[in-house]
CSV table of C-alpha atoms in Angstrom, one decimal:
chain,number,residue,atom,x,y,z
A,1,UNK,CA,-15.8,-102.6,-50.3
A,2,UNK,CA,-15.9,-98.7,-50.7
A,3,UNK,CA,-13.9,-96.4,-48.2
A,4,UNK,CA,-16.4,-96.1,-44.9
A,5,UNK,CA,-14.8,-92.0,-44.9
A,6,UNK,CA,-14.6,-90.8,-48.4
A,7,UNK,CA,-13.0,-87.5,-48.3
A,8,UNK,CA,-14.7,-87.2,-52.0
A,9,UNK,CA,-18.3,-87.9,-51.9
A,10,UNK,CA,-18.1,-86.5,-48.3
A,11,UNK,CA,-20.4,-86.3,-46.5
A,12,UNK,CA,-18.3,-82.4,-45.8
A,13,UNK,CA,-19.3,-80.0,-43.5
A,14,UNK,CA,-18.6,-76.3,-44.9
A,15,UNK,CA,-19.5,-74.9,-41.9
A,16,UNK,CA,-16.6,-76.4,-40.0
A,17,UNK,CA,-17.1,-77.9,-36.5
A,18,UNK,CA,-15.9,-76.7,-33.3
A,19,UNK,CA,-14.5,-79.3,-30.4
A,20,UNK,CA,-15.9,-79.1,-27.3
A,21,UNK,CA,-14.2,-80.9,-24.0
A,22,UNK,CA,-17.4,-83.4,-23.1
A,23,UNK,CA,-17.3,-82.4,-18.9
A,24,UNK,CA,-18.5,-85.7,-18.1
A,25,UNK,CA,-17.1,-88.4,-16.0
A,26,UNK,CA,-18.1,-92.1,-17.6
A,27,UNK,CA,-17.6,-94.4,-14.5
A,28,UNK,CA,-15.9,-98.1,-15.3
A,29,UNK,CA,-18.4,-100.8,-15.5
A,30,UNK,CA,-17.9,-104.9,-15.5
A,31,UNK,CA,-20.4,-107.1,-16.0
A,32,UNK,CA,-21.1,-110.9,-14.7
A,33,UNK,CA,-18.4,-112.0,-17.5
A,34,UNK,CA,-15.4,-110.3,-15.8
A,35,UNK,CA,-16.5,-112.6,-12.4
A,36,UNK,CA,-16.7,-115.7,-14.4
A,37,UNK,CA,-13.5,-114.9,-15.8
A,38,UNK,CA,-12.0,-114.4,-12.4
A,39,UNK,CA,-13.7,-117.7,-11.0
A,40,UNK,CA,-12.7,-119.4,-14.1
A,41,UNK,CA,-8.9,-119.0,-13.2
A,42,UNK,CA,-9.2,-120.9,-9.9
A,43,UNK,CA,-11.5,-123.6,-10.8
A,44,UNK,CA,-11.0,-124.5,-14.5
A,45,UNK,CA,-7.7,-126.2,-14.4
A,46,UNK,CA,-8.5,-128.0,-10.8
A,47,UNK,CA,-11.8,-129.5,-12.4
A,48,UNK,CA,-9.9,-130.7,-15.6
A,49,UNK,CA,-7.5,-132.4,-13.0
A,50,UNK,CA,-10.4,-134.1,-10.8
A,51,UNK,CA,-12.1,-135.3,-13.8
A,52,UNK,CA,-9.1,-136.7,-15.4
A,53,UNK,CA,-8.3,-138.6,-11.9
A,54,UNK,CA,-12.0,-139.7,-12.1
A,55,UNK,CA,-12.0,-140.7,-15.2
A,56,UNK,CA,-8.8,-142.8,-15.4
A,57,UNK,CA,-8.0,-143.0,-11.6
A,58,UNK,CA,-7.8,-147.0,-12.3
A,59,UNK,CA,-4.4,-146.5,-14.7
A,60,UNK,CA,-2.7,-144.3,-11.5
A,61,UNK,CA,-0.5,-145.2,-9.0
A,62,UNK,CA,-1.6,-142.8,-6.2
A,63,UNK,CA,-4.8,-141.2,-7.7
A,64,UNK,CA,-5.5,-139.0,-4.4
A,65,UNK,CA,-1.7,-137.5,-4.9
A,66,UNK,CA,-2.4,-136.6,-8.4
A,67,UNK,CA,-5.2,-134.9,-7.5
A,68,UNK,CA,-4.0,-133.1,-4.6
A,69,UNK,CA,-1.0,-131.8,-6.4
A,70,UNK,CA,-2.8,-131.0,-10.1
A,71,UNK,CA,-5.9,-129.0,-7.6
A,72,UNK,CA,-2.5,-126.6,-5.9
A,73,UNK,CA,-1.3,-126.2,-9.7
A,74,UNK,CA,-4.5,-125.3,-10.7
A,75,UNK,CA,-4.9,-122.1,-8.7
A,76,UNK,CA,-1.9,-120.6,-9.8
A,77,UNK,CA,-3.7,-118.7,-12.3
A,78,UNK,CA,-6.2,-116.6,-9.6
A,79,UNK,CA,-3.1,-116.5,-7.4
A,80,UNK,CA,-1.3,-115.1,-10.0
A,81,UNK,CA,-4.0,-112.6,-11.0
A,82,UNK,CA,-4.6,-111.5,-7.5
A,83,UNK,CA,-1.0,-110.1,-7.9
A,84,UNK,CA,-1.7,-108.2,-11.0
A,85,UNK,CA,-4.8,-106.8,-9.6
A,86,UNK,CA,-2.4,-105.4,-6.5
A,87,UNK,CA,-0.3,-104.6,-9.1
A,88,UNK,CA,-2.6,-102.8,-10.9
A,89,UNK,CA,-4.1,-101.1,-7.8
A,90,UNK,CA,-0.8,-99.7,-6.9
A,91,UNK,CA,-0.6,-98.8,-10.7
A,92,UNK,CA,-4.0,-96.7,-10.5
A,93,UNK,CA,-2.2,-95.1,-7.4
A,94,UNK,CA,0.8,-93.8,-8.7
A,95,UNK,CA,-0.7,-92.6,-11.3
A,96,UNK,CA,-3.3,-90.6,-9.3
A,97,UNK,CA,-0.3,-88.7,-7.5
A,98,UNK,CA,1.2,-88.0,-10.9
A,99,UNK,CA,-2.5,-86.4,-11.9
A,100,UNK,CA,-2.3,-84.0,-8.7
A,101,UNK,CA,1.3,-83.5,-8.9
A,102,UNK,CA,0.2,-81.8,-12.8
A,103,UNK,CA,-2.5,-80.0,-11.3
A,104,UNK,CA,-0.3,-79.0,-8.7
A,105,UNK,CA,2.1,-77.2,-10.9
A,106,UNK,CA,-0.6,-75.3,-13.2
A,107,UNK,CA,-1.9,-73.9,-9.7
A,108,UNK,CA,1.6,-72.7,-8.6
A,109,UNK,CA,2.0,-71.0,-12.2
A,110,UNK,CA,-1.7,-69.5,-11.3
A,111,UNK,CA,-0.5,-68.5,-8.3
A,112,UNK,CA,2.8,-66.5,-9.6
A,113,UNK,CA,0.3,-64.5,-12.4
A,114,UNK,CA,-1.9,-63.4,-9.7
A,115,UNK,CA,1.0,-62.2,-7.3
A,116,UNK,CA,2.3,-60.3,-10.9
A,117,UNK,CA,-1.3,-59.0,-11.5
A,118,UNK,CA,-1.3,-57.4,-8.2
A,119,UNK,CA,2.0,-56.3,-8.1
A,120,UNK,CA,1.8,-54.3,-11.7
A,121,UNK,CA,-1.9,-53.1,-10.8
A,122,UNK,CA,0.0,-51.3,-7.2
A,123,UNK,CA,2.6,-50.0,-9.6
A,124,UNK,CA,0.1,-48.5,-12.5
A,125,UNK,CA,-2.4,-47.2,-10.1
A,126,UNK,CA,-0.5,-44.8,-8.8
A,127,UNK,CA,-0.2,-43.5,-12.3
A,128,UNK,CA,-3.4,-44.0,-13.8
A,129,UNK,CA,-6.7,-44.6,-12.8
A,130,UNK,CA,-7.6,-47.9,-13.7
A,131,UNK,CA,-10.4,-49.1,-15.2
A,132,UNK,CA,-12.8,-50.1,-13.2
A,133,UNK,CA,-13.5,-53.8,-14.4
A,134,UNK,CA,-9.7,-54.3,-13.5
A,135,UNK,CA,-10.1,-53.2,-9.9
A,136,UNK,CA,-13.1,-55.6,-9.7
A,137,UNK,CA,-11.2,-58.4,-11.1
A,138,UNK,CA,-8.3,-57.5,-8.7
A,139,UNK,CA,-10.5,-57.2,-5.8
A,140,UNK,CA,-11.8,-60.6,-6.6
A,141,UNK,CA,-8.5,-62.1,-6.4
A,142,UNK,CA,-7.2,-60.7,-2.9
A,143,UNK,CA,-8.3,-63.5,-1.2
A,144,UNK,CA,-7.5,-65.9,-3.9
A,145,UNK,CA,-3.6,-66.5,-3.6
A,146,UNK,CA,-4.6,-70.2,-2.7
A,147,UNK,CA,-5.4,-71.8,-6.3
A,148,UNK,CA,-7.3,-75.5,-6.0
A,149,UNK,CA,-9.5,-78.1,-8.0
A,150,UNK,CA,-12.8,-75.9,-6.9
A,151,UNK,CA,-11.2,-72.8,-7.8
A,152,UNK,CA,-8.9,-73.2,-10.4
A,153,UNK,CA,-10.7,-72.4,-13.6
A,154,UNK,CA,-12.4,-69.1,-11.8
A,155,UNK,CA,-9.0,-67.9,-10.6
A,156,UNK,CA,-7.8,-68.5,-14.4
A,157,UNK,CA,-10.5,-66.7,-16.2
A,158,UNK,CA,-10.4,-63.7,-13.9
A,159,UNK,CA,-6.5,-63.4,-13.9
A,160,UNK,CA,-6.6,-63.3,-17.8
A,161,UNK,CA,-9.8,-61.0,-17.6
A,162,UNK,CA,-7.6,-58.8,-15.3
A,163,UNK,CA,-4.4,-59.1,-17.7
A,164,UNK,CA,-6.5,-58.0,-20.9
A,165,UNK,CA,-8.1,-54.6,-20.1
A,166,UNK,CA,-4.5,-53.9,-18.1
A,167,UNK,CA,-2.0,-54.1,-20.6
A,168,UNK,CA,-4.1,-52.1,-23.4
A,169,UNK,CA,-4.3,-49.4,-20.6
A,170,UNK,CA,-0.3,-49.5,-19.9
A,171,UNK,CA,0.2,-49.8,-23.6
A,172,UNK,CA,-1.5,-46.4,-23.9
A,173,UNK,CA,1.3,-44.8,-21.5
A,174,UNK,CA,4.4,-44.8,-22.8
A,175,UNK,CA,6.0,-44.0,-19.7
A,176,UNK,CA,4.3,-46.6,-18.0
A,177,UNK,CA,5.3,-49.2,-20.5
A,178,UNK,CA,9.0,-48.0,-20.0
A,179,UNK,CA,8.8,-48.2,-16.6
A,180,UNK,CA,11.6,-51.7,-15.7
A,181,UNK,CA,9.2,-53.1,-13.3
A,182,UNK,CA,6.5,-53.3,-15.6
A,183,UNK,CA,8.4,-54.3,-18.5
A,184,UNK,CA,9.7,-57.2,-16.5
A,185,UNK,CA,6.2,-58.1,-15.3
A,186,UNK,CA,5.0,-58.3,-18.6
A,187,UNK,CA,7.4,-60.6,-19.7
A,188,UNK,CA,7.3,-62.7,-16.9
A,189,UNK,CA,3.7,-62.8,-17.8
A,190,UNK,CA,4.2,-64.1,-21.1
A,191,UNK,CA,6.9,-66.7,-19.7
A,192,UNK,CA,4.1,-67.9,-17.4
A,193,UNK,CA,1.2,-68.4,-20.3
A,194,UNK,CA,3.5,-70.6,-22.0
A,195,UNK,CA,4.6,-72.7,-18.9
A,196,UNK,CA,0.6,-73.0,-18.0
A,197,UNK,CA,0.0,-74.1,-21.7
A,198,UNK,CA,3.1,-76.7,-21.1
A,199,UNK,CA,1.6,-77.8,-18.0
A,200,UNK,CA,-1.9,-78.5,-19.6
A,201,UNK,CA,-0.9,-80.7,-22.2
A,202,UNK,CA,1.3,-82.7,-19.6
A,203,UNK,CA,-1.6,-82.8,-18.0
A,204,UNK,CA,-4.2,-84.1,-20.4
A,205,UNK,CA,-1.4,-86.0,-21.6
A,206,UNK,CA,-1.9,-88.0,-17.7
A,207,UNK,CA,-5.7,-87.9,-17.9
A,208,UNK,CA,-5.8,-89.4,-21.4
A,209,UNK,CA,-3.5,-92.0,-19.7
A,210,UNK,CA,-6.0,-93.0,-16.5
A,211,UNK,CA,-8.7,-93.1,-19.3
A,212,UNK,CA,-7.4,-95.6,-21.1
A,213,UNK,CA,-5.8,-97.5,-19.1
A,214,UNK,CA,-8.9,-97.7,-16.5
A,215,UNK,CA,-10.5,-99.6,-19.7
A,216,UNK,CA,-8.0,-102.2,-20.3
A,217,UNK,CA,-9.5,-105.2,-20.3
A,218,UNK,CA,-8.7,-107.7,-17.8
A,219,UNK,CA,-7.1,-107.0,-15.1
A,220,UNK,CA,-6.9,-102.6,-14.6
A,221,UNK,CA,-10.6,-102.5,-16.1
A,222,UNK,CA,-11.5,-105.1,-12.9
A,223,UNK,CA,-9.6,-103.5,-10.7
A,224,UNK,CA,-10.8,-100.0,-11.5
A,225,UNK,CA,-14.0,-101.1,-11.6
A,226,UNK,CA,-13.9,-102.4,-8.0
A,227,UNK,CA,-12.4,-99.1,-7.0
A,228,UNK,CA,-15.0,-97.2,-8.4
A,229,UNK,CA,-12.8,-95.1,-10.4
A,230,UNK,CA,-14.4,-92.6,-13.3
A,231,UNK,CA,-12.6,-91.2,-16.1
A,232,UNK,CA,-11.4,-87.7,-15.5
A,233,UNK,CA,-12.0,-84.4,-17.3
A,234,UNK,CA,-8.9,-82.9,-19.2
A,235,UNK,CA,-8.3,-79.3,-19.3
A,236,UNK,CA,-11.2,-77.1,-20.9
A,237,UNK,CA,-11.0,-73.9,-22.2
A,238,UNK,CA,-13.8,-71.3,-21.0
A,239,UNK,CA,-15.9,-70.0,-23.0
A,240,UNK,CA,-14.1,-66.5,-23.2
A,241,UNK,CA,-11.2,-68.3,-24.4
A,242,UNK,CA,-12.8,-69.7,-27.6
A,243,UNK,CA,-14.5,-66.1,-28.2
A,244,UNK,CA,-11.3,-64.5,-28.1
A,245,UNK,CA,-9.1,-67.2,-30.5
A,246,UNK,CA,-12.3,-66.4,-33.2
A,247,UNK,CA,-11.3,-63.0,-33.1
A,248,UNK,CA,-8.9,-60.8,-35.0
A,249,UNK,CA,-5.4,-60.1,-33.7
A,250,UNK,CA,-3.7,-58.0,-36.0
């Protein structure tokens, strides 16, 4: 059998390919098999036992004990998987409050770039006057100190969109770029990039977690199904973001 991806006889893009984050939730799905399964566990074994008792009842001592006794065996499988499934539920939980507790942390590390953003724009105004896409950007952020899951991406793009036409302008000054305070913002700046960019990937790291595990096959699959549980959306870059890694830097 030939190789199903033949890096020879391609087929090969030369255009390349650019990956997109799909911003769809796919909702977890079980079909009549899954309840057959599940009545399976508590009936199979009990009917095998009542059919053996009824079949060679005539060879047993106490027939009606037998049965009794093989029937209250016989459930332990669907008692056994209503435990996982509350296992599995309490599973799905945790794991929720790990998701927020991610999100959580990205939002305080927004937060801290917007109180720097405002804190360097005080500082350089008085200086210079700023442009007047970074007062906007600014403006749009007074308000804004409280970061969320409605608002999060917004707050993001406009605190980078602030950031980029500032630091060219300081740049410009020498003075200004001297100054300690705004030195120290700028690096603090940097710090927090990378602990946002930390904070992502621990964060799709969780989300790629929930969206396999919500498709595990029985028992999380079942119970997530039941919940009504979707998969969740990883972090996505905007589209600025993508423009701006084609470019040139140096």
């Amino acid at each position: 059998m030939a190789n199903q991806l033949d890096e020879v006889q391609g087929p090969v893009n030369s255009e390349g390919r650019d990956v997109h984050v799909i911003d769809k939730q796919i909702p977890v799905v079980v079909g009549f098999g899954s309840t057959l399964f599940e009545i399976a566990l508590w009936v199979t074994l009990p009917l095998l036992v009542l059919l053996y008792v009824l079949l060679f009842g005539s060879t047993l001592q106490n027939p009606l004990a037998v049965a009794v006794a093989g029937c209250l065996v016989g459930i332990l499988p669907g008692v056994i998987f209503i435990f996982m499934k509350i296992s599995a539920r309490n599973y799905f939980q945790q794991l929720e409050q790990r998701i927020q507790a991610e999100a959580s942390n990205i939002d305080n590390y927004l937060e801290q770039r917007v109180q720097i953003l405002q804190n360097v724009v005080g500082l350089v105004q008085r200086a210079i006057d700023l442009d007047k896409d970074v007062m906007k950007a600014v403006a749009a952020l007074r308000g804004g100190g409280n970061v969320n899951e409605q608002n999060r991406s917004e707050v993001n793009a406009q605190v980078n969109t602030a950031f980029g036409r500032l630091f060219p302008q300081v740049e410009a000054y020498p003075e200004l770029k001297a100054h300690n305070a705004i030195a120290d913002a700028m690096q603090q700046n940097n710090y927090l990039q990378r602990e946002i960019t930390a904070a992502r990937t621990v964060y799709n790291s969780r989300v790629t977690q929930w969206n396999t595990d919500i498709f595990a096959w029985p028992t999380k699959m079942i119970v997530a199904a039941r919940q009504g549980y979707t998969t969740r959306i990883p972090f996505t870059a905007s589209a600025e973001t993508h423009e701006a890694a084609r470019g040139k830097f140096f």
